Amino acid sequence: MTAENKAFQKVTESTATNPIQGNPYGPNPSDFLSNVANFQLIDSTLREGEQFANSYFSTEKKIEIAKALDDFGVDYIELTSPVASEQSRKDCEAICKLGLKAKILTHIRCHMDDAKVAVETGVDGVDVVIGTSKFLRQYSHGKDMNYIAKSAIEVIEFVKSKGIEIRFSSEDSFRSDLVDLLNIYKTVSKIGVNRIGIADTVGCANPRQVYELVRTLKSVVNCDIECHFHNDTGCAIANAYTALEAGAKLIDVCVLGIGERNGIVPIGGLMARMIVADPDYVKSKYKLPKLRDLENLVADAVEVNIPFNNPITGFCAFTHKAGIHAKAILANPSTYEILDPHDFGMKRYIHFANRLTGWNAIKSRVDQLNLSLTDAEVKIVTTKIKKMGDIRPLNIDDVDSIIKEYHGEINTPTLVPKMTKSDEEPLDLSDEPAAKKVKL
Ligand SMILES: N[C@@H](CCCC[NH3+])C(=O)O
Ligand SMILES: [Zn+2]
């Protein structure tokens, strides 16, 4: 086989197994800096998530959440600073003793007082953060870049001396001076941190800015890059994906994206984004069917509902409605789905009780009811359903009644009836689904 033929075959094979790879707009496999196929998750539900307005986690609840995160497969679990409160310190120690697979981190200010407490808790690593934008330098901690560099060196060397991981992050990175950022990151990278972090603390960044900053940082540091994106302007997941494309390795996430204000990158939404880019990596690394339970656990703990439009677990995330969509989905789900619900232990539905429905969806319902109609008959009954749907909202019983009534009409002999055994037997509908949908 010639080299040309081999190349052709390779493209064909990958296109067959993963249609996105044949997409000219998809990830560029020759981009060796990209970490799209090699990313890690730092879950911060028990740190950033504790800053969500509704959050209160008892020790037991924190342990339950930490175990569920570990079971899902996150790489790191980040906990509230042990100096935030006495119980926070005890909880941190308790979680460190659980013996989870995920590494345990705690998140502290760039100060020796905090660092001394943090290293005694039993964590695998310490995440240090300090504000670098002029807003935070002036109105938060009041320190200049020289002071920041000095205290960063002191804290990093101290944590390293204890043999545990250290990450240094600026805060409000996207409103910080680029020269200041490059200087501080060069300094900490030379001392030998495990990771540097950038944080879009106010959620102002867009993907292009993220790409440029991460690419620039890649050329000045020789450690991993972690990114933290707030979602104030709805860009958190897109920014996270772009950061990975640019060469960042780790993304901070929270279950349901909970955090300060409207939160950060949601773990579920990021899974949806990443499984499209690299299905094999995502499916082998994370227990995706556990996502729904994980989200329900946290939603209950902080007393919120799962949003209707949540990626993957929103109640209509895999519900198809328009007749044109339903027809194509019934023929091949990939026509209108980029995510396969079964990868997440979910099911797909056709919503047929509405005026946008089409005869293919109704035919599938007729089959479910174990009735027999020709295509021409299904088309007639579909017209009846659509007419009723123009008058008022429909539910599944309305549609089933119309179908059964029509089926009854066309099967009722007009002349002298000759009863057969099967005519006497009522249709058994005892296992009808209650929802307004057909499960597929
Ligand atoms: N929540 C803070 C801390 C960021 C630390 C980065 N992991 C922020 O958004 O800036
Ligand atoms: Zn944050």
CSV table of C-alpha atoms and ligand atoms in Angstrom, one decimal:
chain,number,residue,atom,x,y,z
A,1,MET,CA,0.0,0.0,0.0
A,2,THR,CA,1.4,3.4,-0.9
A,3,ALA,CA,1.8,6.1,1.7
A,4,GLU,CA,-1.0,8.0,0.0
A,5,ASN,CA,-3.3,5.1,0.2
A,6,LYS,CA,-2.5,4.6,3.9
A,7,ALA,CA,-3.3,8.2,4.6
A,8,PHE,CA,-6.6,7.9,2.8
A,9,GLN,CA,-7.5,4.8,4.7
A,10,LYS,CA,-6.7,6.3,8.0
A,11,VAL,CA,-9.0,9.3,7.4
A,12,THR,CA,-11.8,7.0,6.3
A,13,GLU,CA,-11.4,4.8,9.4
A,14,SER,CA,-11.4,7.6,11.8
A,15,THR,CA,-14.3,9.3,10.0
A,16,ALA,CA,-16.3,6.1,10.3
A,17,THR,CA,-15.8,5.7,14.0
A,18,ASN,CA,-15.9,9.3,15.0
A,19,PRO,CA,-17.6,11.7,12.5
A,20,ILE,CA,-16.2,14.8,14.2
A,21,GLN,CA,-12.7,13.8,13.3
A,22,GLY,CA,-13.5,14.1,9.6
A,23,ASN,CA,-14.7,17.6,10.3
A,24,PRO,CA,-12.3,20.3,9.0
A,25,TYR,CA,-13.4,22.5,11.9
A,26,GLY,CA,-12.6,19.8,14.5
A,27,PRO,CA,-9.5,19.6,16.7
A,28,ASN,CA,-6.3,19.9,14.8
A,29,PRO,CA,-4.4,16.6,15.5
A,30,SER,CA,-1.1,18.1,14.5
A,31,ASP,CA,-1.3,20.8,17.2
A,32,PHE,CA,1.2,19.3,19.7
A,33,LEU,CA,0.5,22.0,22.3
A,34,SER,CA,-3.2,21.1,22.6
A,35,ASN,CA,-4.3,19.2,25.7
A,36,VAL,CA,-7.8,18.5,24.4
A,37,ALA,CA,-7.1,14.8,24.5
A,38,ASN,CA,-5.1,14.9,27.7
A,39,PHE,CA,-6.8,17.2,30.1
A,40,GLN,CA,-7.4,16.9,33.9
A,41,LEU,CA,-10.1,18.1,36.2
A,42,ILE,CA,-9.7,19.9,39.5
A,43,ASP,CA,-13.1,19.8,41.1
A,44,SER,CA,-13.8,22.8,43.4
A,45,THR,CA,-17.3,22.0,44.5
A,46,LEU,CA,-16.1,21.9,48.0
A,47,ARG,CA,-14.1,25.2,47.7
A,48,GLU,CA,-15.5,27.5,45.0
A,49,GLY,CA,-18.8,25.7,45.3
A,50,GLU,CA,-18.9,26.5,49.0
A,51,GLN,CA,-18.9,30.2,47.9
A,52,PHE,CA,-22.3,29.7,46.1
A,53,ALA,CA,-25.0,31.7,47.8
A,54,ASN,CA,-27.0,28.7,48.9
A,55,SER,CA,-24.2,26.4,50.0
A,56,TYR,CA,-23.9,24.9,53.4
A,57,PHE,CA,-22.1,21.5,53.5
A,58,SER,CA,-22.1,19.5,56.7
A,59,THR,CA,-19.0,17.3,57.3
A,60,GLU,CA,-21.0,14.3,56.3
A,61,LYS,CA,-22.3,16.0,53.1
A,62,LYS,CA,-18.7,17.0,52.2
A,63,ILE,CA,-17.5,13.5,52.6
A,64,GLU,CA,-20.4,12.1,50.6
A,65,ILE,CA,-19.7,14.6,47.8
A,66,ALA,CA,-15.9,14.0,47.9
A,67,LYS,CA,-16.5,10.2,47.5
A,68,ALA,CA,-19.0,10.8,44.6
A,69,LEU,CA,-16.5,13.0,42.9
A,70,ASP,CA,-13.7,10.5,43.4
A,71,ASP,CA,-16.0,7.7,42.0
A,72,PHE,CA,-16.8,9.9,39.0
A,73,GLY,CA,-13.1,10.1,38.3
A,74,VAL,CA,-12.0,13.7,38.9
A,75,ASP,CA,-8.2,14.1,39.2
A,76,TYR,CA,-8.2,16.5,42.1
A,77,ILE,CA,-10.6,17.7,44.8
A,78,GLU,CA,-10.0,21.2,46.0
A,79,LEU,CA,-11.2,22.1,49.5
A,80,THR,CA,-11.9,25.4,51.3
A,81,SER,CA,-8.9,26.9,53.1
A,82,PRO,CA,-8.3,25.4,56.5
A,83,VAL,CA,-8.0,28.9,58.0
A,84,ALA,CA,-11.5,29.9,56.8
A,85,SER,CA,-13.0,28.4,60.0
A,86,GLU,CA,-12.2,25.8,62.6
A,87,GLN,CA,-14.6,23.3,61.1
A,88,SER,CA,-13.2,23.9,57.6
A,89,ARG,CA,-9.8,22.7,58.9
A,90,LYS,CA,-11.3,19.6,60.6
A,91,ASP,CA,-13.3,18.8,57.4
A,92,CYS,CA,-10.1,19.1,55.3
A,93,GLU,CA,-8.3,16.7,57.6
A,94,ALA,CA,-11.2,14.3,57.5
A,95,ILE,CA,-11.3,14.2,53.7
A,96,CYS,CA,-7.6,13.7,53.5
A,97,LYS,CA,-8.0,10.6,55.6
A,98,LEU,CA,-10.6,9.0,53.3
A,99,GLY,CA,-7.9,7.5,51.1
A,100,LEU,CA,-9.5,8.6,47.9
A,101,LYS,CA,-7.8,8.1,44.5
A,102,ALA,CA,-8.2,11.8,43.7
A,103,LYS,CA,-5.5,14.0,45.0
A,104,ILE,CA,-6.7,16.4,47.7
A,105,LEU,CA,-5.9,20.1,47.5
A,106,THR,CA,-6.6,23.1,49.7
A,107,HIS,CA,-6.8,26.7,48.5
A,108,ILE,CA,-5.1,29.4,50.4
A,109,ARG,CA,-4.1,33.1,50.3
A,110,CYS,CA,-0.4,33.7,49.4
A,111,HIS,CA,0.6,34.1,53.0
A,112,MET,CA,2.8,32.0,55.3
A,113,ASP,CA,0.2,32.1,58.1
A,114,ASP,CA,-2.2,30.2,55.8
A,115,ALA,CA,0.5,27.9,54.3
A,116,LYS,CA,1.7,26.7,57.7
A,117,VAL,CA,-1.8,25.5,58.6
A,118,ALA,CA,-2.4,24.0,55.1
A,119,VAL,CA,0.6,21.8,55.1
A,120,GLU,CA,-0.4,20.2,58.4
A,121,THR,CA,-3.8,19.0,57.2
A,122,GLY,CA,-2.6,16.0,55.2
A,123,VAL,CA,-3.4,17.4,51.7
A,124,ASP,CA,-1.5,16.3,48.6
A,125,GLY,CA,-1.1,19.8,47.4
A,126,VAL,CA,-1.7,23.5,48.1
A,127,ASP,CA,-3.3,26.0,45.7
A,128,VAL,CA,-2.0,29.5,46.4
A,129,VAL,CA,-3.8,32.5,45.0
A,130,ILE,CA,-3.2,36.3,45.0
A,131,GLY,CA,-4.9,39.1,43.2
A,132,THR,CA,-2.7,40.8,40.5
A,133,SER,CA,-5.1,43.2,38.8
A,134,LYS,CA,-4.9,46.9,39.7
A,135,PHE,CA,-8.4,46.6,41.2
A,136,LEU,CA,-7.4,43.9,43.6
A,137,ARG,CA,-4.0,45.3,44.3
A,138,GLN,CA,-5.6,48.7,45.2
A,139,TYR,CA,-8.9,47.7,46.8
A,140,SER,CA,-8.4,44.1,48.1
A,141,HIS,CA,-4.9,43.3,49.6
A,142,GLY,CA,-3.2,46.6,48.8
A,143,LYS,CA,0.2,45.1,47.8
A,144,ASP,CA,2.4,45.8,44.9
A,145,MET,CA,4.0,43.3,42.5
A,146,ASN,CA,7.3,43.2,44.3
A,147,TYR,CA,5.6,42.2,47.5
A,148,ILE,CA,3.5,39.6,45.6
A,149,ALA,CA,6.7,38.1,44.2
A,150,LYS,CA,8.5,38.1,47.5
A,151,SER,CA,5.6,36.4,49.4
A,152,ALA,CA,5.0,33.9,46.5
A,153,ILE,CA,8.7,32.8,46.7
A,154,GLU,CA,8.5,32.4,50.4
A,155,VAL,CA,5.2,30.4,50.4
A,156,ILE,CA,6.2,28.2,47.4
A,157,GLU,CA,9.6,27.3,48.9
A,158,PHE,CA,8.0,26.4,52.2
A,159,VAL,CA,5.3,24.2,50.7
A,160,LYS,CA,7.8,22.5,48.4
A,161,SER,CA,10.0,21.8,51.4
A,162,LYS,CA,7.1,19.7,52.8
A,163,GLY,CA,7.2,17.5,49.7
A,164,ILE,CA,3.7,18.3,48.5
A,165,GLU,CA,2.3,19.8,45.3
A,166,ILE,CA,2.2,23.6,44.9
A,167,ARG,CA,0.2,25.7,42.4
A,168,PHE,CA,0.6,29.5,42.2
A,169,SER,CA,-2.3,31.4,40.6
A,170,SER,CA,-2.9,35.0,40.0
A,171,GLU,CA,-6.4,36.3,40.6
A,172,ASP,CA,-8.3,38.5,38.1
A,173,SER,CA,-5.7,37.5,35.5
A,174,PHE,CA,-7.5,38.9,32.6
A,175,ARG,CA,-7.5,42.4,34.0
A,176,SER,CA,-3.9,42.2,35.1
A,177,ASP,CA,-1.0,43.8,33.3
A,178,LEU,CA,0.5,41.2,30.9
A,179,VAL,CA,4.1,42.2,31.8
A,180,ASP,CA,3.3,41.8,35.5
A,181,LEU,CA,1.8,38.4,34.8
A,182,LEU,CA,4.7,37.2,32.7
A,183,ASN,CA,7.2,38.3,35.3
A,184,ILE,CA,5.5,36.6,38.3
A,185,TYR,CA,4.9,33.4,36.3
A,186,LYS,CA,8.5,33.3,35.1
A,187,THR,CA,9.7,33.7,38.7
A,188,VAL,CA,7.5,31.0,40.2
A,189,SER,CA,8.2,28.6,37.3
A,190,LYS,CA,11.9,29.0,37.9
A,191,ILE,CA,11.5,28.0,41.6
A,192,GLY,CA,9.7,24.9,40.4
A,193,VAL,CA,5.9,25.0,41.0
A,194,ASN,CA,3.8,22.0,39.8
A,195,ARG,CA,1.3,24.3,38.1
A,196,ILE,CA,0.6,27.9,37.5
A,197,GLY,CA,-3.0,29.0,37.4
A,198,ILE,CA,-4.9,31.8,35.7
A,199,ALA,CA,-8.3,32.9,36.9
A,200,ASP,CA,-11.0,34.8,35.1
A,201,THR,CA,-12.3,36.0,38.4
A,202,VAL,CA,-15.0,38.3,37.1
A,203,GLY,CA,-15.9,36.3,34.0
A,204,CYS,CA,-14.9,38.9,31.6
A,205,ALA,CA,-12.7,36.8,29.2
A,206,ASN,CA,-13.6,35.6,25.8
A,207,PRO,CA,-12.1,32.5,24.0
A,208,ARG,CA,-9.8,34.6,21.8
A,209,GLN,CA,-8.3,36.3,24.8
A,210,VAL,CA,-7.9,33.0,26.6
A,211,TYR,CA,-6.2,31.4,23.7
A,212,GLU,CA,-3.7,34.3,23.4
A,213,LEU,CA,-2.9,34.4,27.1
A,214,VAL,CA,-2.4,30.6,27.5
A,215,ARG,CA,-0.3,30.4,24.3
A,216,THR,CA,1.9,33.3,25.6
A,217,LEU,CA,2.3,31.7,29.0
A,218,LYS,CA,3.2,28.4,27.4
A,219,SER,CA,6.3,30.1,26.0
A,220,VAL,CA,7.5,31.4,29.4
A,221,VAL,CA,6.8,28.6,31.9
A,222,ASN,CA,7.8,25.0,32.0
A,223,CYS,CA,5.1,23.7,34.2
A,224,ASP,CA,1.4,22.8,33.7
A,225,ILE,CA,-1.2,25.5,33.3
A,226,GLU,CA,-4.5,25.4,35.2
A,227,CYS,CA,-7.4,27.6,34.3
A,228,HIS,CA,-10.3,28.9,36.4
A,229,PHE,CA,-13.2,30.5,34.5
A,230,HIS,CA,-16.2,32.3,36.0
A,231,ASN,CA,-19.4,32.3,33.9
A,232,ASP,CA,-20.7,35.8,34.3
A,233,THR,CA,-20.9,36.4,30.6
A,234,GLY,CA,-21.7,32.7,29.6
A,235,CYS,CA,-18.2,31.9,28.3
A,236,ALA,CA,-16.9,29.6,31.0
A,237,ILE,CA,-17.1,26.3,29.1
A,238,ALA,CA,-16.0,27.8,25.8
A,239,ASN,CA,-13.1,29.5,27.6
A,240,ALA,CA,-12.1,26.2,29.2
A,241,TYR,CA,-12.1,24.3,25.9
A,242,THR,CA,-10.1,27.0,24.2
A,243,ALA,CA,-7.6,27.0,27.1
A,244,LEU,CA,-7.0,23.3,26.5
A,245,GLU,CA,-6.6,23.9,22.8
A,246,ALA,CA,-4.0,26.5,23.6
A,247,GLY,CA,-2.1,24.1,25.9
A,248,ALA,CA,-3.5,24.5,29.4
A,249,LYS,CA,-3.7,21.1,31.1
A,250,LEU,CA,-6.1,21.4,34.0
A,251,ILE,CA,-9.6,23.0,34.3
A,252,ASP,CA,-11.3,24.0,37.6
A,253,VAL,CA,-14.9,22.7,37.6
A,254,CYS,CA,-17.8,22.5,40.0
A,255,VAL,CA,-20.8,20.2,40.0
A,256,LEU,CA,-23.6,22.2,38.3
A,257,GLY,CA,-21.0,25.1,38.0
A,258,ILE,CA,-21.9,26.4,41.5
A,259,GLY,CA,-19.6,29.1,42.9
A,260,GLU,CA,-19.4,32.9,43.6
A,261,ARG,CA,-22.3,34.7,41.8
A,262,ASN,CA,-23.4,32.5,38.9
A,263,GLY,CA,-20.4,30.2,39.3
A,264,ILE,CA,-17.7,28.6,37.2
A,265,VAL,CA,-17.3,25.8,34.6
A,266,PRO,CA,-19.9,23.1,35.3
A,267,ILE,CA,-18.4,19.6,35.2
A,268,GLY,CA,-21.4,18.2,33.2
A,269,GLY,CA,-21.2,20.9,30.6
A,270,LEU,CA,-17.5,20.4,30.2
A,271,MET,CA,-18.0,16.7,29.8
A,272,ALA,CA,-20.5,17.3,27.0
A,273,ARG,CA,-18.0,19.6,25.3
A,274,MET,CA,-15.0,17.2,25.7
A,275,ILE,CA,-16.7,14.0,24.7
A,276,VAL,CA,-17.4,15.5,21.3
A,277,ALA,CA,-13.7,16.4,21.0
A,278,ASP,CA,-12.3,13.1,22.3
A,279,PRO,CA,-14.9,10.4,23.1
A,280,ASP,CA,-12.4,7.6,23.9
A,281,TYR,CA,-10.4,9.7,26.4
A,282,VAL,CA,-13.5,11.0,28.1
A,283,LYS,CA,-15.4,7.7,28.3
A,284,SER,CA,-12.4,5.8,29.5
A,285,LYS,CA,-11.4,8.3,32.2
A,286,TYR,CA,-14.7,9.5,33.7
A,287,LYS,CA,-17.7,7.4,34.8
A,288,LEU,CA,-20.2,9.4,32.8
A,289,PRO,CA,-23.3,7.4,33.9
A,290,LYS,CA,-22.7,8.7,37.4
A,291,LEU,CA,-23.0,12.3,36.4
A,292,ARG,CA,-26.8,12.5,37.0
A,293,ASP,CA,-26.5,11.1,40.6
A,294,LEU,CA,-23.6,13.5,41.3
A,295,GLU,CA,-25.5,16.5,40.1
A,296,ASN,CA,-28.6,15.4,42.1
A,297,LEU,CA,-26.5,15.0,45.2
A,298,VAL,CA,-25.2,18.5,45.0
A,299,ALA,CA,-28.5,20.0,43.8
A,300,ASP,CA,-30.2,18.6,46.8
A,301,ALA,CA,-27.4,19.7,49.1
A,302,VAL,CA,-27.6,23.3,48.0
A,303,GLU,CA,-31.4,23.2,47.4
A,304,VAL,CA,-31.6,24.0,43.7
A,305,ASN,CA,-33.2,22.3,40.7
A,306,ILE,CA,-31.3,20.9,37.8
A,307,PRO,CA,-31.8,23.6,35.1
A,308,PHE,CA,-34.2,22.5,32.2
A,309,ASN,CA,-31.5,23.3,29.7
A,310,ASN,CA,-28.6,21.7,31.5
A,311,PRO,CA,-26.3,19.9,29.1
A,312,ILE,CA,-26.9,16.1,29.4
A,313,THR,CA,-29.1,16.0,32.4
A,314,GLY,CA,-31.6,18.8,31.7
A,315,PHE,CA,-35.1,17.2,31.4
A,316,CYS,CA,-35.3,17.9,27.7
A,317,ALA,CA,-31.6,17.4,26.8
A,318,PHE,CA,-32.4,14.3,24.7
A,319,THR,CA,-36.0,15.1,23.7
A,320,HIS,CA,-36.8,15.7,20.0
A,321,LYS,CA,-40.0,17.4,19.0
A,322,ALA,CA,-40.4,18.8,15.5
A,323,GLY,CA,-41.7,16.2,13.0
A,324,ILE,CA,-38.7,16.6,10.7
A,325,HIS,CA,-36.3,16.0,13.6
A,326,ALA,CA,-38.3,13.0,14.9
A,327,LYS,CA,-38.3,11.3,11.5
A,328,ALA,CA,-34.6,11.6,11.1
A,329,ILE,CA,-33.9,10.6,14.7
A,330,LEU,CA,-36.0,7.5,14.2
A,331,ALA,CA,-33.9,6.6,11.1
A,332,ASN,CA,-30.5,7.5,12.7
A,333,PRO,CA,-30.0,9.4,16.0
A,334,SER,CA,-26.8,11.0,14.8
A,335,THR,CA,-28.8,13.2,12.4
A,336,TYR,CA,-29.8,15.5,15.3
A,337,GLU,CA,-27.7,14.4,18.2
A,338,ILE,CA,-24.0,15.1,18.8
A,339,LEU,CA,-24.2,13.4,22.2
A,340,ASP,CA,-25.4,9.8,22.7
A,341,PRO,CA,-27.7,9.7,25.8
A,342,HIS,CA,-26.6,6.1,26.4
A,343,ASP,CA,-23.0,7.2,27.1
A,344,PHE,CA,-24.5,9.0,30.2
A,345,GLY,CA,-27.0,6.3,31.2
A,346,MET,CA,-29.8,8.5,29.8
A,347,LYS,CA,-32.5,7.9,27.3
A,348,ARG,CA,-33.7,9.7,24.2
A,349,TYR,CA,-37.3,10.7,23.7
A,350,ILE,CA,-39.6,11.7,20.9
A,351,HIS,CA,-42.2,14.3,22.0
A,352,PHE,CA,-45.1,13.5,19.7
A,353,ALA,CA,-48.1,15.0,21.5
A,354,ASN,CA,-48.0,18.4,19.8
A,355,ARG,CA,-49.0,20.1,16.5
A,356,LEU,CA,-45.4,20.0,15.2
A,357,THR,CA,-45.5,16.2,15.2
A,358,GLY,CA,-45.1,14.2,12.0
A,359,TRP,CA,-46.4,10.9,10.8
A,360,ASN,CA,-43.2,9.0,11.4
A,361,ALA,CA,-43.4,9.9,15.2
A,362,ILE,CA,-47.0,8.9,15.2
A,363,LYS,CA,-46.3,5.7,13.4
A,364,SER,CA,-43.8,4.8,16.1
A,365,ARG,CA,-46.4,5.5,18.8
A,366,VAL,CA,-48.9,3.3,16.9
A,367,ASP,CA,-46.4,0.5,16.9
A,368,GLN,CA,-45.8,1.0,20.7
A,369,LEU,CA,-49.5,0.7,21.2
A,370,ASN,CA,-49.4,-2.6,19.3
A,371,LEU,CA,-51.9,-1.3,16.7
A,372,SER,CA,-51.7,-1.9,13.1
A,373,LEU,CA,-52.2,0.9,10.6
A,374,THR,CA,-51.0,1.4,7.1
A,375,ASP,CA,-48.8,4.5,6.3
A,376,ALA,CA,-51.7,6.1,4.6
A,377,GLU,CA,-53.8,5.6,7.7
A,378,VAL,CA,-51.1,6.9,10.0
A,379,LYS,CA,-51.0,10.0,7.9
A,380,ILE,CA,-54.7,10.5,8.3
A,381,VAL,CA,-54.6,10.1,12.0
A,382,THR,CA,-51.6,12.4,12.2
A,383,THR,CA,-53.6,15.1,10.5
A,384,LYS,CA,-56.3,14.7,13.1
A,385,ILE,CA,-53.7,15.0,15.9
A,386,LYS,CA,-52.2,18.1,14.4
A,387,LYS,CA,-55.7,19.7,14.1
A,388,MET,CA,-56.4,19.0,17.8
A,389,GLY,CA,-52.9,20.4,18.6
A,390,ASP,CA,-53.9,23.6,16.9
A,391,ILE,CA,-56.8,24.0,19.3
A,392,ARG,CA,-55.0,23.2,22.6
A,393,PRO,CA,-51.9,21.7,24.2
A,394,LEU,CA,-52.0,17.9,23.9
A,395,ASN,CA,-50.9,15.2,26.3
A,396,ILE,CA,-50.1,11.6,25.6
A,397,ASP,CA,-53.7,10.4,26.5
A,398,ASP,CA,-55.2,12.8,23.9
A,399,VAL,CA,-53.0,11.4,21.2
A,400,ASP,CA,-53.6,7.8,22.2
A,401,SER,CA,-57.3,8.4,22.3
A,402,ILE,CA,-57.3,9.9,18.8
A,403,ILE,CA,-55.2,7.0,17.5
A,404,LYS,CA,-57.4,4.3,19.2
A,405,GLU,CA,-60.6,6.0,18.1
A,406,TYR,CA,-59.5,6.1,14.5
A,407,HIS,CA,-58.2,2.6,14.7
A,408,GLY,CA,-61.5,1.5,16.1
A,409,GLU,CA,-63.4,3.3,13.4
A,410,ILE,CA,-61.6,1.7,10.5
A,411,ASN,CA,-61.8,-1.7,12.0
A,412,THR,CA,-65.5,-1.6,12.7
A,413,PRO,CA,-67.4,-3.5,10.1
A,414,THR,CA,-70.1,-1.5,8.6
A,415,LEU,CA,-72.4,-4.4,7.6
A,416,VAL,CA,-73.6,-7.2,9.9
A,417,PRO,CA,-70.7,-7.8,12.2
A,418,LYS,CA,-69.3,-11.3,12.6
A,419,MET,CA,-67.6,-11.4,15.9
A,420,THR,CA,-64.3,-13.1,16.2
A,421,LYS,CA,-62.5,-14.2,19.3
A,422,SER,CA,-59.9,-11.4,19.1
A,423,ASP,CA,-62.6,-8.7,18.8
A,424,GLU,CA,-63.9,-9.6,22.2
A,425,GLU,CA,-60.5,-9.1,23.9
A,426,PRO,CA,-59.8,-5.6,25.1
A,427,LEU,CA,-56.5,-4.0,24.2
A,428,ASP,CA,-54.1,-4.3,27.1
A,429,LEU,CA,-52.6,-0.8,27.7
A,430,SER,CA,-51.6,-1.4,31.2
A,431,ASP,CA,-47.9,-0.6,30.6
A,432,GLU,CA,-48.4,2.7,28.8
A,433,PRO,CA,-45.7,5.3,29.7
A,434,ALA,CA,-47.0,8.2,31.7
A,435,ALA,CA,-44.8,10.8,30.1
A,436,LYS,CA,-45.8,12.8,27.0
A,437,LYS,CA,-43.0,11.1,25.2
A,438,VAL,CA,-41.9,7.9,23.5
A,439,LYS,CA,-38.7,6.4,25.0
A,440,LEU,CA,-36.3,5.2,22.4
B,1,LIG,N1,-12.1,31.9,43.1
B,1,LIG,C1,-11.0,32.7,42.9
B,1,LIG,C2,-9.7,31.8,43.0
B,1,LIG,C3,-9.1,31.4,41.7
B,1,LIG,C4,-8.0,30.4,41.9
B,1,LIG,C5,-7.7,29.6,40.7
B,1,LIG,N2,-7.9,28.2,40.8
B,1,LIG,C6,-11.0,33.4,41.6
B,1,LIG,O1,-11.9,33.2,40.8
B,1,LIG,O2,-10.2,34.1,41.3
B,2,ZN,ZN,-13.4,31.6,41.4
